[in-house]
Tab-separated table of C-alpha atoms in Angstrom:
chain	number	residue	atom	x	y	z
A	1	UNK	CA	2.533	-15.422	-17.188
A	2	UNK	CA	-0.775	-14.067	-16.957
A	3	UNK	CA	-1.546	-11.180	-14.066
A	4	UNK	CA	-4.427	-11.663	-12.041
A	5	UNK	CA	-5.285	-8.029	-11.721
A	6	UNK	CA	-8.250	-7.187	-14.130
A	7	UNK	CA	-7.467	-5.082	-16.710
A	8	UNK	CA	-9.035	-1.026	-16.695
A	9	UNK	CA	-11.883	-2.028	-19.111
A	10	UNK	CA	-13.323	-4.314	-17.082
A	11	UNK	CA	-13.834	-1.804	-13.885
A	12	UNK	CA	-16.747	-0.295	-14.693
A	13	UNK	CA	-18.169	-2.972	-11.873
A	14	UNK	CA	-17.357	-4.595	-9.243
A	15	UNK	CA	-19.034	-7.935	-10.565
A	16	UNK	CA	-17.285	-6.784	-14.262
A	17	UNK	CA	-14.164	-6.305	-12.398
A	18	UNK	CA	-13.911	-10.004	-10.995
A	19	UNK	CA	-14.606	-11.877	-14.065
A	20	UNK	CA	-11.895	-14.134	-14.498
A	21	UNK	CA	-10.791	-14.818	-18.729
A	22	UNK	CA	-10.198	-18.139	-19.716
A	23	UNK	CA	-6.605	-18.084	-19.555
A	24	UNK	CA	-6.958	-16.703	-16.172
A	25	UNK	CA	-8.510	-19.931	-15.409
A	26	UNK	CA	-6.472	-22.138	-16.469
A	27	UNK	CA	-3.437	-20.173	-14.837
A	28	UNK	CA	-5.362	-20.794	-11.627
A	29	UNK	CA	-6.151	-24.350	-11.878
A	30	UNK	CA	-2.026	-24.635	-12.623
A	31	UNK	CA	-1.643	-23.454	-8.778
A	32	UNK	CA	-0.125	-20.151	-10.222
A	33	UNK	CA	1.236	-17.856	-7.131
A	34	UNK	CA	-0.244	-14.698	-7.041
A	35	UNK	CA	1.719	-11.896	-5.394
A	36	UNK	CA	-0.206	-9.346	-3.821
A	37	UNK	CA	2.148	-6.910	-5.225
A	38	UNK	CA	2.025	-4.140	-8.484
A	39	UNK	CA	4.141	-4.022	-10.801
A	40	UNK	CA	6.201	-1.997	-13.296
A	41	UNK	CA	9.452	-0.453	-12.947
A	42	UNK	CA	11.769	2.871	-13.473
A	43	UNK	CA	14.868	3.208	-14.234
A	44	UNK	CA	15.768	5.285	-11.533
A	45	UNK	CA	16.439	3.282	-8.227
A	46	UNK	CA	16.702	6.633	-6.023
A	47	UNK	CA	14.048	4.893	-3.809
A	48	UNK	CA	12.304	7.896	-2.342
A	49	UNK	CA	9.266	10.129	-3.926
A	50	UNK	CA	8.190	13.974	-2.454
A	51	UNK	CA	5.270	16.015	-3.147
A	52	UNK	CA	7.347	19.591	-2.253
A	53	UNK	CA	4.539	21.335	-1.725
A	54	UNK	CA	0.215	20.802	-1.896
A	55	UNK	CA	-2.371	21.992	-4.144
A	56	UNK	CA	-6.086	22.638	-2.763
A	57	UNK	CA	-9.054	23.356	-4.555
A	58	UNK	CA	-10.853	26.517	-4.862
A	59	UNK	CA	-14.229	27.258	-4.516
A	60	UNK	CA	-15.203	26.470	-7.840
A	61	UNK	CA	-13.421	23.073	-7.608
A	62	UNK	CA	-10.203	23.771	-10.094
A	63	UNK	CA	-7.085	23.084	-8.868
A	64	UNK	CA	-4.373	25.257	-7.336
A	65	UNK	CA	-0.652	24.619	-7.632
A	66	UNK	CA	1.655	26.514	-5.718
A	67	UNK	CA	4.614	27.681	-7.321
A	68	UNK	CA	7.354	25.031	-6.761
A	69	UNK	CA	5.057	22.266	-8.112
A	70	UNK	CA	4.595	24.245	-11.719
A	71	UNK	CA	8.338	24.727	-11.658
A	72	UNK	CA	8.551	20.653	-11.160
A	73	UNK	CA	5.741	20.177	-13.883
A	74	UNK	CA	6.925	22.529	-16.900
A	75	UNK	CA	10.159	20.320	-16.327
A	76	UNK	CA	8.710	17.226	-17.211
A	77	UNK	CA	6.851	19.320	-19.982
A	78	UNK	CA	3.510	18.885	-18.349
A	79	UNK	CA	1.077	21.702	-19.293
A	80	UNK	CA	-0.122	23.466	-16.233
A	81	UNK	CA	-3.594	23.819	-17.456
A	82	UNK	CA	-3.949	20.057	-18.602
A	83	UNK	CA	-2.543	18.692	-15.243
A	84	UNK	CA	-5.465	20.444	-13.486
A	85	UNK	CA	-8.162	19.785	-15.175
A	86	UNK	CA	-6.891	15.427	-14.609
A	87	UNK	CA	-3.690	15.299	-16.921
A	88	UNK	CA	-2.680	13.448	-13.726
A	89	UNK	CA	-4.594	10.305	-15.695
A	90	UNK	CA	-2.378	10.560	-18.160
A	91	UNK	CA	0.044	7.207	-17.976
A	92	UNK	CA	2.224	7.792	-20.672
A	93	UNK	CA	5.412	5.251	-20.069
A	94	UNK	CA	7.754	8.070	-21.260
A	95	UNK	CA	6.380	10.845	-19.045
A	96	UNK	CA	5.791	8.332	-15.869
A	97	UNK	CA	9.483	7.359	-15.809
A	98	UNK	CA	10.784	10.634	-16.316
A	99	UNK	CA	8.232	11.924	-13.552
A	100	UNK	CA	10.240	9.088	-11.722
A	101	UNK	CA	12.610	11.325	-9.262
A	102	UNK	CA	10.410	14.291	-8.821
A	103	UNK	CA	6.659	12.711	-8.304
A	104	UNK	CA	3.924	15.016	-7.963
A	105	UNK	CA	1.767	14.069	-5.082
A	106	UNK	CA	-0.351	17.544	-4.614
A	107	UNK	CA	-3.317	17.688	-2.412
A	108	UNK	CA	-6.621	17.371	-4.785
A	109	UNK	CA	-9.235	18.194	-2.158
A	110	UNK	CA	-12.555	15.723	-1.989
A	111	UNK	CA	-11.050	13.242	-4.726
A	112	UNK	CA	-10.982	10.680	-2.443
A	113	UNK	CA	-14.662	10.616	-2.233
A	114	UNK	CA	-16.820	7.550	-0.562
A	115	UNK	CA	-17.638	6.157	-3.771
A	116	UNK	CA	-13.669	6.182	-4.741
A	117	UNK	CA	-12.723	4.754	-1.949
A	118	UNK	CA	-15.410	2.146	-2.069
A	119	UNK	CA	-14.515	1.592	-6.142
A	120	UNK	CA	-10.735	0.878	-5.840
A	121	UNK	CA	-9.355	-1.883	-6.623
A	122	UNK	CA	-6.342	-5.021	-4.692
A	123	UNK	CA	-3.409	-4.259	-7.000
A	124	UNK	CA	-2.194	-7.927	-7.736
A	125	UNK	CA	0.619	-10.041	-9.938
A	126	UNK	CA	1.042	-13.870	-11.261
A	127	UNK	CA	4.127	-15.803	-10.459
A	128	UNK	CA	4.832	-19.464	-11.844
A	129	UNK	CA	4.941	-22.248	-9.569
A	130	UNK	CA	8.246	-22.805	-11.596
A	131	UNK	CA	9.773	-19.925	-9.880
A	132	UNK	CA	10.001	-22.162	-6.822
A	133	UNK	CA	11.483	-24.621	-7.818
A	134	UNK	CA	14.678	-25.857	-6.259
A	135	UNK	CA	13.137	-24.678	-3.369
A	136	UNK	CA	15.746	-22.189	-2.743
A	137	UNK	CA	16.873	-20.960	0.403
A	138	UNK	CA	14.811	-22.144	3.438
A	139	UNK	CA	11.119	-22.777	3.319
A	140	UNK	CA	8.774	-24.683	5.515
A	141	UNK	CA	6.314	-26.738	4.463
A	142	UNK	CA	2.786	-24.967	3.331
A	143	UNK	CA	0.891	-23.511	6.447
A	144	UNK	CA	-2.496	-24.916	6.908
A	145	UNK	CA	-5.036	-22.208	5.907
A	146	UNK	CA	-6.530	-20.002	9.043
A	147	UNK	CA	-9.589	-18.241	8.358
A	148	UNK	CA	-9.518	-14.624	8.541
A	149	UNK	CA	-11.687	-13.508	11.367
A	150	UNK	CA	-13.399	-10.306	11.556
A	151	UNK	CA	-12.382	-7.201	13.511
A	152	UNK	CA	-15.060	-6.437	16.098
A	153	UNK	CA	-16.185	-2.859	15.545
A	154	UNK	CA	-15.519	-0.070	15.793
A	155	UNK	CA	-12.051	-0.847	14.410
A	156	UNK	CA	-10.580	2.501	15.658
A	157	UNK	CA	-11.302	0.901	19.428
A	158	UNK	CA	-9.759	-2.554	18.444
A	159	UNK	CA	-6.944	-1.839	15.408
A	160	UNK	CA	-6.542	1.930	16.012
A	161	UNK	CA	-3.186	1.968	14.164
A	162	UNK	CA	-4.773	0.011	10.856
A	163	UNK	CA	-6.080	1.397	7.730
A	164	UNK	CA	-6.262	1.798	3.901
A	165	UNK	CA	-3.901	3.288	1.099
A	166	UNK	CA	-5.696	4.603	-1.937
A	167	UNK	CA	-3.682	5.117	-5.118
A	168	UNK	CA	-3.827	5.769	-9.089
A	169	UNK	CA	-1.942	3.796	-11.195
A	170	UNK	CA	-2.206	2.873	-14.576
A	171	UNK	CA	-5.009	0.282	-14.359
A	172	UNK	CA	-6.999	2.748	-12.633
A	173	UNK	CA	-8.011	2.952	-8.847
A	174	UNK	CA	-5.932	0.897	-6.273
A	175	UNK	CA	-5.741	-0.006	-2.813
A	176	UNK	CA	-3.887	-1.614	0.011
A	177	UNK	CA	-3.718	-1.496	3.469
A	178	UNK	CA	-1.402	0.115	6.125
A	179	UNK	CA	-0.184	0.534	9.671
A	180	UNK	CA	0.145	4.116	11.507
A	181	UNK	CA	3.959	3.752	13.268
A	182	UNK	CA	6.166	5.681	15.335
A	183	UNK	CA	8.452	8.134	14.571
A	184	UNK	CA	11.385	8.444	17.128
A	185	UNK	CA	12.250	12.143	15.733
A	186	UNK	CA	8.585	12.781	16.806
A	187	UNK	CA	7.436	10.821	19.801
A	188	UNK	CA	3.951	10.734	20.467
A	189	UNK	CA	2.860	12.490	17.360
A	190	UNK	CA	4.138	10.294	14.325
A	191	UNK	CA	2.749	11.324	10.960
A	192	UNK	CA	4.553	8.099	9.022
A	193	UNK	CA	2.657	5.184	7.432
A	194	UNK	CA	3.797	1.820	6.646
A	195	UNK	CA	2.758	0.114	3.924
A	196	UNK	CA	4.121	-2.404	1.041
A	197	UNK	CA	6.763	-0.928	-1.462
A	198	UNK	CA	3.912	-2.343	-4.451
A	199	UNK	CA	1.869	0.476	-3.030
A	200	UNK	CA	3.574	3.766	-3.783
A	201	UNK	CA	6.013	1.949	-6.711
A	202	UNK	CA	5.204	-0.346	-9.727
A	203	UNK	CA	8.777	-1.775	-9.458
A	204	UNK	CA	10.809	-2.231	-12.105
A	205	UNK	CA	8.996	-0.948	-15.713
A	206	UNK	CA	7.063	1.524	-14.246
A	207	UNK	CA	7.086	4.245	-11.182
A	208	UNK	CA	5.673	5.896	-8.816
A	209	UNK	CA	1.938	5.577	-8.231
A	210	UNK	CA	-0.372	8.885	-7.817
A	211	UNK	CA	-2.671	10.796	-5.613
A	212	UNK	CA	-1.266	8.562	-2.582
A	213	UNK	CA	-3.601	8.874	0.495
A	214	UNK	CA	-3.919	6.834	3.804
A	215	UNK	CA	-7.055	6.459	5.543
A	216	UNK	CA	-7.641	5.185	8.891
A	217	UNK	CA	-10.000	3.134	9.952
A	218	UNK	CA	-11.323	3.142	6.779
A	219	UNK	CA	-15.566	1.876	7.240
A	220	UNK	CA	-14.847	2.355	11.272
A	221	UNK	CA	-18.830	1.380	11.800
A	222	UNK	CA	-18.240	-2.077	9.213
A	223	UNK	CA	-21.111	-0.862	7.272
A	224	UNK	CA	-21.800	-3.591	4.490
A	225	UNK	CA	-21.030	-2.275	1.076
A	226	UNK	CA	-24.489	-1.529	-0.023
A	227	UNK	CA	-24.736	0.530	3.091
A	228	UNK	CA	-21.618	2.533	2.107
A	229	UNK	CA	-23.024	3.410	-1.507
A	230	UNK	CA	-25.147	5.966	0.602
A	231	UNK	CA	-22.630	6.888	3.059
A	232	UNK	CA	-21.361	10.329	4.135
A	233	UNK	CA	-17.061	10.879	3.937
A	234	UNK	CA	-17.241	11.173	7.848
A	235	UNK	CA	-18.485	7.468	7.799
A	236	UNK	CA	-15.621	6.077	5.302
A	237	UNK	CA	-13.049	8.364	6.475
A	238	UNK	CA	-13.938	9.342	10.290
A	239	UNK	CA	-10.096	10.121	10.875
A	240	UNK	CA	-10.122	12.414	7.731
A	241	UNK	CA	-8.008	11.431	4.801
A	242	UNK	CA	-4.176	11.923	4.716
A	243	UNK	CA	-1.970	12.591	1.605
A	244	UNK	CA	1.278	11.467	1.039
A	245	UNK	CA	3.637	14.569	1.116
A	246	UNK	CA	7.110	11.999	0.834
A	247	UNK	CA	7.311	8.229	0.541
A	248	UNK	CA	10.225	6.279	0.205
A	249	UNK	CA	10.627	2.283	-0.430
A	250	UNK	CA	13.689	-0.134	-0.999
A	251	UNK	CA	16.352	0.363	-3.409
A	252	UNK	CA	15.635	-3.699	-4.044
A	253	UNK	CA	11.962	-3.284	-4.605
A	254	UNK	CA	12.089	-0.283	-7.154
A	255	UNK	CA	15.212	-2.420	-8.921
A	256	UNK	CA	13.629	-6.338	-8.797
A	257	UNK	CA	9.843	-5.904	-8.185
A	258	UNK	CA	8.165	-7.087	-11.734
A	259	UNK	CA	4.428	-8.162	-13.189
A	260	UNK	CA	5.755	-12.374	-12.634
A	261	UNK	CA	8.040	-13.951	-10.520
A	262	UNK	CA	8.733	-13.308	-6.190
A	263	UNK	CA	11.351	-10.789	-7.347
A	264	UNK	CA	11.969	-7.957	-4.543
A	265	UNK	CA	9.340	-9.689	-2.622
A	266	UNK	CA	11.839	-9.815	0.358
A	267	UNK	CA	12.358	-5.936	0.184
A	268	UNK	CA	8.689	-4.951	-0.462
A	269	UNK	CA	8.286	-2.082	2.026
A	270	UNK	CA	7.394	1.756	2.249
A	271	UNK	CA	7.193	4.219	4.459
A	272	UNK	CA	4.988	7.690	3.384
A	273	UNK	CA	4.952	10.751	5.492
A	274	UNK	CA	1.146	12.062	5.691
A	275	UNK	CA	-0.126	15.128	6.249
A	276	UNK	CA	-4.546	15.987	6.412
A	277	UNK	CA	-6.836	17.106	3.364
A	278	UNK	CA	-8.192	19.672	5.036
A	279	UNK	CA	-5.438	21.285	6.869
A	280	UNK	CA	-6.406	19.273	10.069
A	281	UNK	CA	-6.779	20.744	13.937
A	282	UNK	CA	-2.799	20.518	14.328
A	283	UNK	CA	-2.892	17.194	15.704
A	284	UNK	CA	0.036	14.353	14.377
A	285	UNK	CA	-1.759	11.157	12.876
A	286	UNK	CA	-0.759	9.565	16.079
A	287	UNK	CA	-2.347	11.557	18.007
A	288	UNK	CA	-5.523	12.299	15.877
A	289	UNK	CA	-5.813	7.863	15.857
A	290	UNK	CA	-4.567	7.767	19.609
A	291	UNK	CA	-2.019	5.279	18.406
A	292	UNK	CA	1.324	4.197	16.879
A	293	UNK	CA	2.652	0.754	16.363
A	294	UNK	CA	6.994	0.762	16.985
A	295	UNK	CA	8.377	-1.602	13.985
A	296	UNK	CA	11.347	-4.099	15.209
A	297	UNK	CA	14.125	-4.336	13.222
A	298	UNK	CA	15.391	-6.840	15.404
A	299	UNK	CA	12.591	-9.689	15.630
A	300	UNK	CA	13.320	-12.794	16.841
A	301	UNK	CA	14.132	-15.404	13.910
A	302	UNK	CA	11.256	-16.848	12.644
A	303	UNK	CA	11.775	-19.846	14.554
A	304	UNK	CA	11.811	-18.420	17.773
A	305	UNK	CA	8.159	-16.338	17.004
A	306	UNK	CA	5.700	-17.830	18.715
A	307	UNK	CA	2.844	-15.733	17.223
A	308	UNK	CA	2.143	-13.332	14.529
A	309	UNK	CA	-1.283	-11.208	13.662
A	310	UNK	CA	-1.754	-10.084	10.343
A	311	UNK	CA	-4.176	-7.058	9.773
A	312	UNK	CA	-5.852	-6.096	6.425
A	313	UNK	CA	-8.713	-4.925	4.375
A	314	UNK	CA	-8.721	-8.077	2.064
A	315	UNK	CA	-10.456	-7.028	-1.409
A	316	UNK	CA	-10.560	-9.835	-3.556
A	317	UNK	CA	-13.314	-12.706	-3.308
A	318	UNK	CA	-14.701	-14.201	-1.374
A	319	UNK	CA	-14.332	-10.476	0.557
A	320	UNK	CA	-15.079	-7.166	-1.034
A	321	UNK	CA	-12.333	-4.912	0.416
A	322	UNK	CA	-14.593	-2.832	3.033
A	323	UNK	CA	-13.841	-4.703	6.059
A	324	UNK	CA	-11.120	-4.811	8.398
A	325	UNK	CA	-9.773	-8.586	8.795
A	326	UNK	CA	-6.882	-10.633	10.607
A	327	UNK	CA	-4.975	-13.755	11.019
A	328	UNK	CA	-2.890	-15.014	13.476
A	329	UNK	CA	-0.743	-17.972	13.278
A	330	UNK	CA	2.954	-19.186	14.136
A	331	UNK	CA	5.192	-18.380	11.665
A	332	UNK	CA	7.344	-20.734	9.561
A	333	UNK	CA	10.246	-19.556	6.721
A	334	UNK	CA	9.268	-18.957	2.971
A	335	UNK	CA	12.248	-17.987	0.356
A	336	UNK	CA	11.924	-17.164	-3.307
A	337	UNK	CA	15.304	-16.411	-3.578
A	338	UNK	CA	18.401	-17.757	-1.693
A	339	UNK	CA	20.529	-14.643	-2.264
A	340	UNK	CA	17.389	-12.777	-0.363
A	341	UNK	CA	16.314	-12.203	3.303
A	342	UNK	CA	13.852	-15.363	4.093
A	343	UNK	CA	10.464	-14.129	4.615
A	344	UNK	CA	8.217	-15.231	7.265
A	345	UNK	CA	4.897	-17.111	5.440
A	346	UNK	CA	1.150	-17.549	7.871
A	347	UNK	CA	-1.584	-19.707	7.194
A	348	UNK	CA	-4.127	-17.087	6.156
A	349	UNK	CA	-7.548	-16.701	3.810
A	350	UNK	CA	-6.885	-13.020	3.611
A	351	UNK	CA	-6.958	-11.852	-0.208
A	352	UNK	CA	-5.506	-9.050	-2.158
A	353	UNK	CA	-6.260	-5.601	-0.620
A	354	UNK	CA	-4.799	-6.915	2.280
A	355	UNK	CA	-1.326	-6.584	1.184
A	356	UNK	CA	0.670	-4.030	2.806
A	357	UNK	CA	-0.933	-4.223	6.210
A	358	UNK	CA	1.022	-4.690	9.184
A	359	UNK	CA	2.057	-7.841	11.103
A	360	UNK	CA	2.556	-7.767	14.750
A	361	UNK	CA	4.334	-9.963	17.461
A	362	UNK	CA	6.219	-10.020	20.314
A	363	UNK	CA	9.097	-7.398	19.765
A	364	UNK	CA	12.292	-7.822	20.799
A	365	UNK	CA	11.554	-5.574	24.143
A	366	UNK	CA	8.781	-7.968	25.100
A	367	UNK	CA	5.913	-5.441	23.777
A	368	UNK	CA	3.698	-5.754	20.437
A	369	UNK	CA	5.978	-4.459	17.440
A	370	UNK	CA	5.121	-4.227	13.971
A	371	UNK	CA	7.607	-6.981	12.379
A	372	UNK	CA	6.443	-7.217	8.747
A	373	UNK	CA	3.855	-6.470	6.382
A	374	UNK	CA	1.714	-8.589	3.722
A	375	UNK	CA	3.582	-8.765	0.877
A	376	UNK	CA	2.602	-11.895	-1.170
A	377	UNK	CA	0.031	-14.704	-1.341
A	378	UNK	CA	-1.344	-17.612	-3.474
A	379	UNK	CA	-4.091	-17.172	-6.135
A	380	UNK	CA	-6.672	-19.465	-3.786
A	381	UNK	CA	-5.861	-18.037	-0.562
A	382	UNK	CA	-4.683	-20.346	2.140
A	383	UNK	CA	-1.070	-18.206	2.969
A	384	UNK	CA	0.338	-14.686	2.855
A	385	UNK	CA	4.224	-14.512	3.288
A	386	UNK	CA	6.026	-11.186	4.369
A	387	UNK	CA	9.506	-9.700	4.530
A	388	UNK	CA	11.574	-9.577	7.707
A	389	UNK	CA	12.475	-6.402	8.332
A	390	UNK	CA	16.076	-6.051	8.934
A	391	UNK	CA	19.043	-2.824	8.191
A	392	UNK	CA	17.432	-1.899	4.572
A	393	UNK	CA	14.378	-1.255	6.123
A	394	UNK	CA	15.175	0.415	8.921
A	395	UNK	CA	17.406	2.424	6.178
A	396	UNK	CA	13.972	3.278	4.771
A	397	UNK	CA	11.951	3.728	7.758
A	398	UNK	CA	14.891	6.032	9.260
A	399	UNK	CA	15.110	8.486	6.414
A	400	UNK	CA	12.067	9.429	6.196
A	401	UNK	CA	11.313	10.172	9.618
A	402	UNK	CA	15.130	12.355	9.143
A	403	UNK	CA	13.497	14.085	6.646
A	404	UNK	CA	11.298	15.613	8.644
A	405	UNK	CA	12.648	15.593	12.202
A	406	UNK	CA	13.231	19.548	12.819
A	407	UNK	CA	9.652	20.239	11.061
């Protein structure tokens, strides 16, 4: 099976970067599934990742490391030295799985620049058509396709809660989207992101991804991509940019997720704890955006949703990843796997870049809840599916907002 996600030669463009090979070609023509998902895997399935501590930059742009970080680095033999001058680039299998428990997430102040940002790439995966067969568990027949429509600008007045995750992993730059939720140890000033596990883990073969960031409302003004080449950081990132201090996704995801096949597609989930760049003014993410989606882990069966809205920044063509996008469509039930939770599956022309951005309905309360996120789609986009979010993810969701909940 073939992965849709260019290889890291080809970035050096965004036109370079969407060639297709003629293998990739054919794999499309075959109606090959591609899963808006990463993947890799390690070893370890102790599902949650913490940056102890952050490192800033001085004022002649070298990195500083605060003490507990070098501890953490000299023992995964990482020279001290090396790792600031970018030995964070390094992807060396042995040294990313054995980084595996302990990832190093520090600050690096201004990396996530507007050209970055504007640069990274929809992490994506290809899945046989053969892995569905038998048709296992319970899935509906194949939504008809709804066209993604815009997001009216600004976003922050109209998707406050939505916006981008920027990541390193081995094939260079990444990105997927997100959802700002609430944190019941912190009401009213939630610092937690939630995102797709494919976006802070490669799944099983790799591990966890670097220099993990959220930024909302990512392009808040919808400026066209030419107009963003010239753009100042306050224009891509007017809510400031927010590193991942701890992140933690499913047991499932870090044990099943692979490069082929729906594997841990029903558990593809993450939470990450944020904290500002620069320090910030005090204020919570929740209360610097001026709002916090709840998540239901009690939706309705998919059946008995009426609605769902599906939010993203949808990167791969015909879209180029720098505007904000949804769908909204009545459910029906896609499964990959009958031992696995059925997912819920939209008819949807939202690409890759999109995955990991939230999905609303009707909670269980009667009010708007985030009740999944975008998890995996087809190579010519027509659908996106999602996991429902049941006991393992509010396993996830609730430990890292423990973690936390007397800071």
């Amino acid at each position: 099976m073939q992965s849709i996600r260019p290889s890291f030669t080809a970035r050096r463009g965004r036109n370079a970067r969407r060639r297709t090979s003629p293998v990739l070609g054919a794999v499309a023509l075959a109606s090959v599934l591609a899963l808006t998902a990463t993947a890799c895997d390690s070893g370890d399935t102790n599902a949650h990742s913490r940056a102890s501590a952050s490192a800033s930059a001085a004022g002649d742009g070298k990195i500083t490391i605060p003490d507990d970080i070098k501890d953490k680095l000299k023992e995964h033999g990482i020279d001290l030295d090396k790792w600031k001058n970018g030995a964070w680039k390094n992807w060396d299998k042995d040294d990313w799985l054995r980084e595996a428990q302990d990832y190093i997430n520090p600050i690096i102040k201004g990396l996530w620049d507007p050209d970055r940002m504007r640069e990274a790439e929809e992490p994506d995966r290809g899945v046989d058509d053969s892995d569905l067969s038998g048709d296992q568990g319970v899935t509906d027949p194949t939504p008809a396709a709804v066209d993604a429509k815009a997001v009216p600008t600004t976003y922050h007045a109209n998707a406050p809660e939505a916006g981008k995750v920027f990541f390193d992993s081995p094939e260079g730059t990444m990105v997927c989207s997100a959802t700002v939720v609430q944190d019941p140890a912190h009401p009213g000033k939630s610092n937690l992101v939630w995102t797709a596990g494919h976006c802070v883990h490669a799944g099983k073969g790799g591990g966890w991804y670097r220099n993990i960031a959220f930024v909302p409302s990512y392009n808040d003004q919808g400026l066209s991509a030419e107009q963003l080449q010239t753009a100042t950081k306050e224009q891509a990132a007017p809510y400031g940019v927010w590193w991942g201090d701890w992140t933690k996704t499913s047991d499932q995801w870090i044990a099943q997720g692979g490069e082929t096949g729906g594997d841990g597609a029903s558990y593809d989930y993450a939470v990450i704890h944020v904290t500002p760049e620069e320090g910030g003014s005090g204020k919570s993410l929740e209360e610097t955006v001026g709002s916090a989606l709840p998540v239901d882990f009690k939706a309705p069966a998919v059946p008995k949703v009426s609605s769902l809205t599906a939010t993203g920044y949808p990167a791969a063509a015909p879209y180029d990843g720098q505007k904000l996008y949804q769908c909204q469509d009545k459910p029906g039930r896609f499964s990959l796997n009958s031992a696995d939770p059925t997912m819920y599956r939209i008819g949807c022309t939202m690409t890759g870049g999109s995955s990991g951005g939230g999905w609303v309905a009707t909670g269980s309360d009667g009010k708007p809840a985030l009740v999944s996120n975008t998890s995996i789609g087809p190579v010519k986009s027509g659908w996106l599916a999602g996991p429902r979010l049941g006991d393992v993810a509010k396993g996830v969701y609730d430990s890292v907002s423990a973690k936390f909940a007397g800071q």
